PDB file of C-alpha atoms in Angstrom:
ATOM      1  CA  ASP A 171      14.075  28.440  10.323  1.00 56.00           C
ATOM      2  CA  ALA A 172      11.594  28.012  13.161  1.00 59.00           C
ATOM      3  CA  LYS A 173      12.036  24.305  15.123  1.00 88.00           C
ATOM      4  CA  THR A 174      11.033  21.205  15.107  1.00 94.00           C
ATOM      5  CA  THR A 175      11.671  18.785  18.111  1.00 95.00           C
ATOM      6  CA  GLN A 176      10.840  14.688  17.672  1.00 97.00           C
ATOM      7  CA  PRO A 177      11.904  11.366  19.636  1.00 97.00           C
ATOM      8  CA  ASN A 178      15.667  10.607  19.264  1.00 96.00           C
ATOM      9  CA  SER A 179      14.009   6.710  18.441  1.00 97.00           C
ATOM     10  CA  MET A 180      11.002   4.692  18.093  1.00 97.00           C
ATOM     11  CA  GLU A 181      10.683   1.128  18.330  1.00 96.00           C
ATOM     12  CA  SER A 182       7.511  -0.882  16.662  1.00 96.00           C
ATOM     13  CA  ASN A 183       6.278  -3.889  15.690  1.00 96.00           C
ATOM     14  CA  GLU A 184       6.747  -5.365  11.699  1.00 96.00           C
ATOM     15  CA  GLU A 185       2.310  -5.187  10.227  1.00 95.00           C
ATOM     16  CA  GLU A 186       2.187  -2.156  13.229  1.00 95.00           C
ATOM     17  CA  PRO A 187       1.346   1.153  13.155  1.00 95.00           C
ATOM     18  CA  VAL A 188       3.216   3.474  14.116  1.00 97.00           C
ATOM     19  CA  HIS A 189       2.757   7.229  14.754  1.00 98.00           C
ATOM     20  CA  LEU A 190       5.821   9.864  14.885  1.00 98.00           C
ATOM     21  CA  PRO A 191       5.252  12.949  16.462  1.00 97.00           C
ATOM     22  CA  CYS A 192       7.066  16.431  15.881  1.00 97.00           C
ATOM     23  CA  ASN A 193       6.375  19.697  18.342  1.00 96.00           C
ATOM     24  CA  HIS A 194       6.977  22.464  15.699  1.00 94.00           C
ATOM     25  CA  SER A 195       5.628  25.781  17.899  1.00 93.00           C
ATOM     26  CA  THR A 196       7.275  28.735  16.875  1.00 91.00           C
ATOM     27  CA  ILE A 197       5.636  27.455  13.243  1.00 91.00           C
ATOM     28  CA  SER A 198       4.569  30.636  10.721  1.00 88.00           C
ATOM     29  CA  GLY A 199       2.093  31.084   8.753  1.00 85.00           C
ATOM     30  CA  THR A 200       3.821  30.276   5.818  1.00 83.00           C
ATOM     31  CA  ASP A 201       5.593  26.997   6.148  1.00 88.00           C
ATOM     32  CA  TYR A 202       4.693  23.719   4.990  1.00 91.00           C
ATOM     33  CA  ILE A 203       5.423  20.649   6.965  1.00 94.00           C
ATOM     34  CA  HIS A 204       7.393  18.688   5.495  1.00 94.00           C
ATOM     35  CA  TRP A 205       8.610  14.851   6.603  1.00 96.00           C
ATOM     36  CA  TYR A 206      11.336  13.005   4.600  1.00 97.00           C
ATOM     37  CA  ARG A 207      12.876   9.989   5.595  1.00 97.00           C
ATOM     38  CA  GLN A 208      16.474   7.769   5.684  1.00 96.00           C
ATOM     39  CA  LEU A 209      17.434   4.250   5.281  1.00 95.00           C
ATOM     40  CA  PRO A 210      20.892   2.979   5.797  1.00 92.00           C
ATOM     41  CA  SER A 211      22.804   4.323   3.619  1.00 90.00           C
ATOM     42  CA  GLN A 212      20.771   5.435   1.115  1.00 94.00           C
ATOM     43  CA  GLY A 213      20.377   9.502   0.955  1.00 95.00           C
ATOM     44  CA  PRO A 214      16.928  10.988   2.239  1.00 96.00           C
ATOM     45  CA  GLU A 215      13.602   9.847   0.096  1.00 96.00           C
ATOM     46  CA  TYR A 216      10.745  12.312   0.091  1.00 95.00           C
ATOM     47  CA  VAL A 217       7.827  11.096   2.669  1.00 96.00           C
ATOM     48  CA  ILE A 218       4.660  14.084   2.627  1.00 95.00           C
ATOM     49  CA  HIS A 219       4.030  17.124   3.245  1.00 93.00           C
ATOM     50  CA  GLY A 220       1.136  19.725   4.083  1.00 93.00           C
ATOM     51  CA  LEU A 221       0.061  22.974   5.499  1.00 91.00           C
ATOM     52  CA  THR A 222      -3.204  22.914   7.056  1.00 91.00           C
ATOM     53  CA  SER A 223      -5.072  20.057   6.504  1.00 90.00           C
ATOM     54  CA  ASN A 224      -4.079  15.069   7.100  1.00 92.00           C
ATOM     55  CA  VAL A 225      -3.059  14.741   3.991  1.00 93.00           C
ATOM     56  CA  ASN A 226      -2.532  10.656   2.863  1.00 94.00           C
ATOM     57  CA  ASN A 227      -0.682   9.416   0.075  1.00 92.00           C
ATOM     58  CA  ARG A 228       0.881   5.521  -0.593  1.00 90.00           C
ATOM     59  CA  MET A 229       3.537   5.381   1.885  1.00 90.00           C
ATOM     60  CA  ALA A 230       1.676   7.507   4.854  1.00 95.00           C
ATOM     61  CA  SER A 231      -0.621  10.220   6.667  1.00 96.00           C
ATOM     62  CA  LEU A 232       0.250  12.905   8.034  1.00 97.00           C
ATOM     63  CA  ALA A 233      -1.707  14.738  10.904  1.00 97.00           C
ATOM     64  CA  ILE A 234      -1.608  18.075  11.606  1.00 96.00           C
ATOM     65  CA  ALA A 235      -2.932  19.925  14.809  1.00 95.00           C
ATOM     66  CA  GLU A 236      -5.192  22.002  14.479  1.00 94.00           C
ATOM     67  CA  ASP A 237      -2.710  25.149  16.088  1.00 94.00           C
ATOM     68  CA  ARG A 238      -0.268  24.128  13.738  1.00 94.00           C
ATOM     69  CA  LYS A 239       2.137  23.346  16.668  1.00 95.00           C
ATOM     70  CA  SER A 240       2.634  19.583  15.843  1.00 96.00           C
ATOM     71  CA  SER A 241       1.860  17.249  13.808  1.00 97.00           C
ATOM     72  CA  THR A 242       1.683  13.207  13.639  1.00 97.00           C
ATOM     73  CA  LEU A 243       3.443  10.896  10.987  1.00 98.00           C
ATOM     74  CA  ILE A 244       1.510   7.636  10.002  1.00 97.00           C
ATOM     75  CA  LEU A 245       2.841   4.336   8.576  1.00 97.00           C
ATOM     76  CA  HIS A 246      -0.037   2.394   9.188  1.00 94.00           C
ATOM     77  CA  ARG A 247       1.626  -1.101   8.431  1.00 95.00           C
ATOM     78  CA  ALA A 248       5.299  -0.738  10.055  1.00 95.00           C
ATOM     79  CA  THR A 249       7.369  -3.203   7.046  1.00 96.00           C
ATOM     80  CA  LEU A 250      11.444  -3.532   8.066  1.00 96.00           C
ATOM     81  CA  ARG A 251      12.387  -1.522   4.822  1.00 95.00           C
ATOM     82  CA  ASP A 252      10.031   1.983   6.901  1.00 97.00           C
ATOM     83  CA  ALA A 253      13.413   0.873  10.185  1.00 97.00           C
ATOM     84  CA  ALA A 254      15.117   4.558   8.942  1.00 97.00           C
ATOM     85  CA  VAL A 255      15.338   7.957  10.120  1.00 96.00           C
ATOM     86  CA  TYR A 256      12.520  10.135  10.352  1.00 98.00           C
ATOM     87  CA  TYR A 257      13.392  13.606  10.056  1.00 97.00           C
ATOM     88  CA  CYS A 258      10.084  16.592   9.935  1.00 96.00           C
ATOM     89  CA  ILE A 259      10.962  19.281   8.517  1.00 94.00           C
ATOM     90  CA  LEU A 260       9.453  23.382   8.269  1.00 91.00           C
ATOM     91  CA  ARG A 261       9.451  24.759   4.663  1.00 86.00           C
ATOM     92  CA  ASP A 262       8.900  28.769   3.984  1.00 79.00           C
ATOM     93  CA  ARG A 263       6.870  28.808   1.412  1.00 71.00           C
ATOM     94  CA  THR A 264       7.045  32.859   0.717  1.00 67.00           C
ATOM     95  CA  GLN A 265       8.350  34.091  -2.163  1.00 59.00           C
ATOM     96  CA  GLY A 266      12.042  34.280  -2.934  1.00 62.00           C
ATOM     97  CA  GLY A 267      12.584  31.970   0.689  1.00 60.00           C
ATOM     98  CA  SER A 268      15.355  29.159   0.849  1.00 69.00           C
ATOM     99  CA  GLU A 269      15.105  26.329  -0.904  1.00 82.00           C
ATOM    100  CA  LYS A 270      16.701  24.598   1.445  1.00 87.00           C
ATOM    101  CA  LEU A 271      16.088  22.150   3.534  1.00 90.00           C
ATOM    102  CA  VAL A 272      17.610  22.452   8.023  1.00 89.00           C
ATOM    103  CA  PHE A 273      17.468  18.967   9.357  1.00 92.00           C
ATOM    104  CA  GLY A 274      17.080  18.284  12.346  1.00 90.00           C
ATOM    105  CA  LYS A 275      18.593  14.701  14.339  1.00 90.00           C
ATOM    106  CA  GLY A 276      15.774  12.949  13.619  1.00 95.00           C
ATOM    107  CA  THR A 277      13.911   9.574  14.348  1.00 97.00           C
ATOM    108  CA  LYS A 278      15.463   6.543  14.353  1.00 96.00           C
ATOM    109  CA  LEU A 279      12.301   3.924  13.677  1.00 98.00           C
ATOM    110  CA  THR A 280      13.717   0.574  14.728  1.00 97.00           C
ATOM    111  CA  VAL A 281      10.776  -2.103  13.498  1.00 97.00           C
ATOM    112  CA  ASN A 282      10.900  -5.792  15.185  1.00 96.00           C
ATOM    113  CA  PRO A 283      10.412  -8.350  12.906  1.00 93.00           C
TER     114      PRO A 283
ATOM    115  CA  ASN B 121      13.552   7.552 -15.689  1.00 57.00           C
ATOM    116  CA  ALA B 122      16.602   7.040 -13.767  1.00 75.00           C
ATOM    117  CA  GLY B 123      16.964   9.380 -10.399  1.00 93.00           C
ATOM    118  CA  VAL B 124      19.989  11.357  -9.275  1.00 96.00           C
ATOM    119  CA  MET B 125      23.160  10.136 -10.401  1.00 97.00           C
ATOM    120  CA  GLN B 126      26.173  10.907  -8.337  1.00 97.00           C
ATOM    121  CA  ASN B 127      29.734   9.488  -8.567  1.00 97.00           C
ATOM    122  CA  PRO B 128      32.059   8.862  -7.837  1.00 97.00           C
ATOM    123  CA  ARG B 129      29.643   6.826  -4.879  1.00 97.00           C
ATOM    124  CA  HIS B 130      33.627   5.563  -2.992  1.00 97.00           C
ATOM    125  CA  LEU B 131      36.067   8.450  -2.786  1.00 98.00           C
ATOM    126  CA  VAL B 132      39.312   7.444  -0.963  1.00 98.00           C
ATOM    127  CA  ARG B 133      42.093  10.838  -0.847  1.00 98.00           C
ATOM    128  CA  ARG B 134      44.919  11.920   0.750  1.00 97.00           C
ATOM    129  CA  ARG B 135      44.808  15.034   3.092  1.00 97.00           C
ATOM    130  CA  GLY B 136      45.542  17.690   0.490  1.00 97.00           C
ATOM    131  CA  GLN B 137      44.826  16.185  -2.930  1.00 98.00           C
ATOM    132  CA  GLU B 138      41.741  17.682  -4.531  1.00 98.00           C
ATOM    133  CA  ALA B 139      38.134  16.147  -4.459  1.00 98.00           C
ATOM    134  CA  ARG B 140      35.792  16.407  -7.596  1.00 98.00           C
ATOM    135  CA  LEU B 141      31.851  14.888  -7.439  1.00 98.00           C
ATOM    136  CA  ARG B 142      29.954  15.079  -9.801  1.00 98.00           C
ATOM    137  CA  CYS B 143      25.599  15.398  -9.606  1.00 98.00           C
ATOM    138  CA  SER B 144      23.738  14.816 -12.812  1.00 97.00           C
ATOM    139  CA  PRO B 145      20.014  15.894 -11.390  1.00 96.00           C
ATOM    140  CA  MET B 146      17.023  14.107 -13.208  1.00 94.00           C
ATOM    141  CA  LYS B 147      16.017  14.265 -16.358  1.00 91.00           C
ATOM    142  CA  GLY B 148      14.565  18.279 -16.589  1.00 88.00           C
ATOM    143  CA  HIS B 149      15.485  18.966 -13.250  1.00 91.00           C
ATOM    144  CA  SER B 150      16.986  22.364 -13.453  1.00 89.00           C
ATOM    145  CA  HIS B 151      18.013  23.187  -9.579  1.00 92.00           C
ATOM    146  CA  VAL B 152      20.626  21.322  -7.572  1.00 95.00           C
ATOM    147  CA  TYR B 153      21.995  20.906  -4.249  1.00 95.00           C
ATOM    148  CA  TRP B 154      24.500  19.315  -2.163  1.00 97.00           C
ATOM    149  CA  TYR B 155      24.163  18.479   1.649  1.00 97.00           C
ATOM    150  CA  ARG B 156      26.985  16.904   3.690  1.00 97.00           C
ATOM    151  CA  GLN B 157      26.626  13.812   6.265  1.00 96.00           C
ATOM    152  CA  LEU B 158      28.961  13.928   8.765  1.00 91.00           C
ATOM    153  CA  PRO B 159      29.389  10.574  10.855  1.00 85.00           C
ATOM    154  CA  GLU B 160      26.923  10.059  13.123  1.00 79.00           C
ATOM    155  CA  GLU B 161      25.641  13.920  12.421  1.00 82.00           C
ATOM    156  CA  GLY B 162      22.933  15.338  10.255  1.00 85.00           C
ATOM    157  CA  LEU B 163      22.492  16.034   6.300  1.00 93.00           C
ATOM    158  CA  LYS B 164      23.304  19.852   6.304  1.00 95.00           C
ATOM    159  CA  PHE B 165      22.712  22.019   2.964  1.00 95.00           C
ATOM    160  CA  MET B 166      25.465  23.613   1.932  1.00 96.00           C
ATOM    161  CA  VAL B 167      24.689  25.185  -1.639  1.00 96.00           C
ATOM    162  CA  TYR B 168      21.896  25.371  -3.798  1.00 93.00           C
ATOM    163  CA  LEU B 169      22.475  26.158  -7.873  1.00 94.00           C
ATOM    164  CA  GLN B 170      20.151  26.447 -11.214  1.00 91.00           C
ATOM    165  CA  LYS B 171      21.901  26.313 -14.282  1.00 88.00           C
ATOM    166  CA  GLU B 172      25.395  28.510 -13.762  1.00 88.00           C
ATOM    167  CA  ASN B 173      24.211  30.379 -10.973  1.00 92.00           C
ATOM    168  CA  ILE B 174      24.470  29.490  -7.692  1.00 93.00           C
ATOM    169  CA  ILE B 175      21.181  31.048  -5.443  1.00 91.00           C
ATOM    170  CA  ASP B 176      21.900  29.971  -2.529  1.00 91.00           C
ATOM    171  CA  GLU B 177      25.816  29.221  -1.075  1.00 93.00           C
ATOM    172  CA  SER B 178      25.185  30.652   3.058  1.00 92.00           C
ATOM    173  CA  GLY B 179      25.904  26.777   4.213  1.00 93.00           C
ATOM    174  CA  MET B 180      29.286  26.518   2.267  1.00 95.00           C
ATOM    175  CA  PRO B 181      32.915  26.526   3.695  1.00 94.00           C
ATOM    176  CA  LYS B 182      34.984  29.780   3.561  1.00 91.00           C
ATOM    177  CA  GLU B 183      37.687  27.942   1.822  1.00 95.00           C
ATOM    178  CA  ARG B 184      38.522  24.960   0.198  1.00 97.00           C
ATOM    179  CA  PHE B 185      34.714  24.006  -1.477  1.00 98.00           C
ATOM    180  CA  SER B 186      33.535  25.625  -4.539  1.00 97.00           C
ATOM    181  CA  ALA B 187      30.814  23.908  -6.574  1.00 97.00           C
ATOM    182  CA  GLU B 188      29.356  24.378  -9.996  1.00 96.00           C
ATOM    183  CA  PHE B 189      26.846  23.203 -12.491  1.00 96.00           C
ATOM    184  CA  PRO B 190      27.165  24.354 -16.061  1.00 93.00           C
ATOM    185  CA  LYS B 191      24.667  24.554 -18.685  1.00 90.00           C
ATOM    186  CA  GLU B 192      26.194  21.375 -20.422  1.00 90.00           C
ATOM    187  CA  GLY B 193      26.901  18.308 -17.958  1.00 92.00           C
ATOM    188  CA  PRO B 194      26.813  17.170 -13.885  1.00 95.00           C
ATOM    189  CA  SER B 195      26.431  19.537 -10.838  1.00 97.00           C
ATOM    190  CA  ILE B 196      30.135  19.516  -9.503  1.00 98.00           C
ATOM    191  CA  LEU B 197      31.460  19.960  -6.026  1.00 98.00           C
ATOM    192  CA  ARG B 198      35.757  20.544  -5.500  1.00 98.00           C
ATOM    193  CA  ILE B 199      36.638  20.427  -2.491  1.00 98.00           C
ATOM    194  CA  GLN B 200      40.923  21.885  -2.257  1.00 98.00           C
ATOM    195  CA  GLN B 201      42.916  20.835  -0.676  1.00 98.00           C
ATOM    196  CA  VAL B 202      41.704  18.473   1.130  1.00 98.00           C
ATOM    197  CA  VAL B 203      41.828  17.180   5.674  1.00 97.00           C
ATOM    198  CA  ARG B 204      40.518  14.796   7.609  1.00 95.00           C
ATOM    199  CA  GLY B 205      37.444  16.964   8.700  1.00 94.00           C
ATOM    200  CA  ASP B 206      35.635  16.786   5.581  1.00 96.00           C
ATOM    201  CA  SER B 207      35.755  12.996   5.903  1.00 96.00           C
ATOM    202  CA  ALA B 208      32.118  12.583   4.871  1.00 97.00           C
ATOM    203  CA  ALA B 209      28.373  11.680   3.144  1.00 97.00           C
ATOM    204  CA  TYR B 210      28.387  14.056   0.363  1.00 98.00           C
ATOM    205  CA  PHE B 211      24.257  13.633  -0.853  1.00 98.00           C
ATOM    206  CA  CYS B 212      22.972  16.120  -4.052  1.00 97.00           C
ATOM    207  CA  ALA B 213      19.403  15.755  -4.157  1.00 96.00           C
ATOM    208  CA  SER B 214      17.893  17.966  -7.524  1.00 94.00           C
ATOM    209  CA  SER B 215      13.869  19.296  -8.826  1.00 91.00           C
ATOM    210  CA  PRO B 216      12.121  21.075 -11.419  1.00 86.00           C
ATOM    211  CA  GLU B 217      10.966  23.888 -11.878  1.00 75.00           C
ATOM    212  CA  ILE B 218      10.117  26.021  -8.786  1.00 70.00           C
ATOM    213  CA  VAL B 219       6.174  27.584  -8.942  1.00 64.00           C
ATOM    214  CA  ALA B 220       5.658  27.023  -5.701  1.00 63.00           C
ATOM    215  CA  SER B 221       8.243  28.263  -3.094  1.00 63.00           C
ATOM    216  CA  GLY B 222       8.691  25.387   0.170  1.00 69.00           C
ATOM    217  CA  ARG B 223       6.430  23.116  -0.982  1.00 74.00           C
ATOM    218  CA  ASN B 224       9.653  21.528  -4.341  1.00 80.00           C
ATOM    219  CA  GLU B 225      10.189  17.856  -3.405  1.00 88.00           C
ATOM    220  CA  GLN B 226      13.766  17.470  -3.387  1.00 92.00           C
ATOM    221  CA  PHE B 227      15.263  13.989  -5.212  1.00 94.00           C
ATOM    222  CA  PHE B 228      17.666  12.676  -3.880  1.00 96.00           C
ATOM    223  CA  GLY B 229      21.081  10.847  -4.923  1.00 97.00           C
ATOM    224  CA  PRO B 230      22.438   8.346  -2.878  1.00 96.00           C
ATOM    225  CA  GLY B 231      25.494  10.233  -1.938  1.00 97.00           C
ATOM    226  CA  THR B 232      29.872   9.623  -2.130  1.00 98.00           C
ATOM    227  CA  ARG B 233      30.963   8.628   0.773  1.00 97.00           C
ATOM    228  CA  LEU B 234      34.612  10.593   1.119  1.00 97.00           C
ATOM    229  CA  THR B 235      37.131   8.866   3.010  1.00 97.00           C
ATOM    230  CA  VAL B 236      40.377  11.302   3.664  1.00 97.00           C
ATOM    231  CA  LEU B 237      44.023   9.512   4.957  1.00 95.00           C
TER     232      LEU B 237
END
């Protein structure tokens, strides 16, 4: 599985935007970029995914570099509820590829009131 | 529409006992995944099952661990002769039929926290 690199931790203030980076320099052309987050004492939660174009949903935006070697998860206005560990995960879209999620250490986001 | 359900939420076992963890996927989901999270570590994939079939068990320890997803009823992760190192949070996830590899969202349950005394 292609690897991802994320900062161990980041800090933000409530109501401010947050940009969470992820490097994936060995990404292949068949890899989707997924983001999940895990709130304290809960199971992971899907956030967003993309392939080449930037993506928006009700939770966040995903900005993907033109060469796809990096991406950024954007929370437009952080709330206290967004404090979590955020995981950037590559998933192979090749037919018959494994459907498992390979979690790294993620970025622990702290949101200050 | 109920989410993924896991029970029990907390399980305490003594060394040598058996642990059975149950997972009921979301309605209409036919794919189940089990992950383990050791204290202060990230989540690790264990096994991926469809109804009555194990698709990928590359993350399962070779001994004492087994998983099933019968035609009827929940998926079961079974740990025989538990040891202290098995203490962890075990998460189950489910997804609907795979229409495009690598795209489907996995929906996670709240986890079962196993403590081995």
